[in-house]
Each structure stands twice: as C-alpha cells, then as structure tokens.
C-alpha cells in the first residue's frame, strides 16, 4: 500500500481533491495548510508539514496550482 499525500495550492484547500479517485489500495491523506511562524523559511515550514503528517521519504506527494 502506498501512502499518498494531497497538498492543495495556495488559495485552495483539500476540498479540491473531493472527487479524485486513486483506488482503495492507497492510504490517502489530505494535507491542510498550517499557520506559518513569521520566522519560518520554506525549509522549516516543509519540515513542520513532514513532522505533522509523518511524511516518509517513500511517500507520494500530489499537489496542484491554480496558476498563482
């Protein structure tokens, strides 16, 4: 079973993935944005998401952008 994390682009939320069907053989987790600290860099923010959602090196990350 592969672990798949769904990350919505800025200005969107996980509802964008409500109608996506990836099959029951996957463990799918929608990732909600967390409030950044004013001192966060992209790297420290990514580490917070990795820790909060227990994202491992072999996980699949799916994201989207609405053209921002």
mmCIF file of C-alpha atoms in Angstrom:
data_model
loop_
_atom_site.group_PDB
_atom_site.id
_atom_site.type_symbol
_atom_site.label_atom_id
_atom_site.label_comp_id
_atom_site.label_asym_id
_atom_site.label_seq_id
_atom_site.Cartn_x
_atom_site.Cartn_y
_atom_site.Cartn_z
ATOM 1 C CA UNK A 1 0.000 0.000 0.000
ATOM 2 C CA UNK A 2 1.456 3.343 -0.986
ATOM 3 C CA UNK A 3 0.960 6.419 1.149
ATOM 4 C CA UNK A 4 -0.253 9.429 -0.859
ATOM 5 C CA UNK A 5 -0.429 12.985 0.475
ATOM 6 C CA UNK A 6 -2.604 15.565 -1.315
ATOM 7 C CA UNK A 7 -1.478 19.186 -0.946
ATOM 8 C CA UNK A 8 -3.698 21.959 -2.300
ATOM 9 C CA UNK A 9 -2.122 25.069 -3.797
ATOM 10 C CA UNK A 10 -2.199 28.460 -2.106
ATOM 11 C CA UNK A 11 -5.662 29.942 -2.004
ATOM 12 C CA UNK A 12 -7.250 26.484 -2.081
ATOM 13 C CA UNK A 13 -7.905 23.759 0.448
ATOM 14 C CA UNK A 14 -8.286 19.997 0.457
ATOM 15 C CA UNK A 15 -11.841 20.199 -0.971
ATOM 16 C CA UNK A 16 -10.202 20.419 -4.379
ATOM 17 C CA UNK A 17 -9.494 16.689 -4.031
ATOM 18 C CA UNK A 18 -13.025 15.641 -3.003
ATOM 19 C CA UNK A 19 -13.725 13.944 -6.341
ATOM 20 C CA UNK A 20 -10.334 12.362 -7.021
ATOM 21 C CA UNK A 21 -10.335 8.564 -7.050
ATOM 22 C CA UNK A 22 -6.947 6.889 -6.634
ATOM 23 C CA UNK A 23 -8.136 3.431 -5.675
ATOM 24 C CA UNK A 24 -8.604 1.685 -2.368
ATOM 25 C CA UNK A 25 -5.120 0.184 -2.430
ATOM 26 C CA UNK A 26 -3.645 3.546 -1.384
ATOM 27 C CA UNK A 27 -3.564 5.257 2.004
ATOM 28 C CA UNK A 28 -4.621 8.809 1.054
ATOM 29 C CA UNK A 29 -4.124 11.782 3.375
ATOM 30 C CA UNK A 30 -5.246 15.333 2.501
ATOM 31 C CA UNK A 31 -2.794 17.874 3.930
ATOM 32 C CA UNK A 32 -4.238 21.059 5.422
ATOM 33 C CA UNK A 33 -2.055 24.140 5.490
ATOM 34 C CA UNK A 34 -0.779 25.025 8.958
ATOM 35 C CA UNK A 35 -0.246 28.548 10.229
ATOM 36 C CA UNK A 36 3.349 29.585 9.487
ATOM 37 C CA UNK A 37 5.539 31.294 12.038
ATOM 38 C CA UNK A 38 6.860 34.674 10.894
ATOM 39 C CA UNK A 39 10.397 33.252 11.105
ATOM 40 C CA UNK A 40 9.636 30.163 9.017
ATOM 41 C CA UNK A 41 11.591 29.622 5.847
ATOM 42 C CA UNK A 42 10.289 27.350 3.117
ATOM 43 C CA UNK A 43 12.525 24.634 4.546
ATOM 44 C CA UNK A 44 11.346 24.993 8.171
ATOM 45 C CA UNK A 45 7.707 25.127 7.066
ATOM 46 C CA UNK A 46 8.151 21.972 4.965
ATOM 47 C CA UNK A 47 9.738 20.246 7.969
ATOM 48 C CA UNK A 48 6.685 21.153 10.064
ATOM 49 C CA UNK A 49 4.373 19.549 7.489
ATOM 50 C CA UNK A 50 6.611 16.480 7.275
ATOM 51 C CA UNK A 51 6.545 16.099 11.054
ATOM 52 C CA UNK A 52 2.817 16.812 11.499
ATOM 53 C CA UNK A 53 1.738 14.350 8.816
ATOM 54 C CA UNK A 54 4.549 11.809 9.290
ATOM 55 C CA UNK A 55 5.577 12.062 5.636
ATOM 56 C CA UNK A 56 8.271 9.492 4.920
ATOM 57 C CA UNK A 57 10.868 9.501 2.112
ATOM 58 C CA UNK A 58 8.984 6.867 0.086
ATOM 59 C CA UNK A 59 5.625 8.700 0.241
ATOM 60 C CA UNK A 60 3.919 10.081 -2.860
ATOM 61 C CA UNK A 61 3.111 13.809 -2.794
ATOM 62 C CA UNK A 62 0.465 15.185 -5.151
ATOM 63 C CA UNK A 63 -0.055 18.925 -5.366
ATOM 64 C CA UNK A 64 -1.812 21.404 -7.587
ATOM 65 C CA UNK A 65 -1.617 25.037 -8.537
ATOM 66 C CA UNK A 66 -4.411 27.243 -9.766
ATOM 67 C CA UNK A 67 -1.994 29.477 -11.660
ATOM 68 C CA UNK A 68 -0.702 31.740 -8.899
#
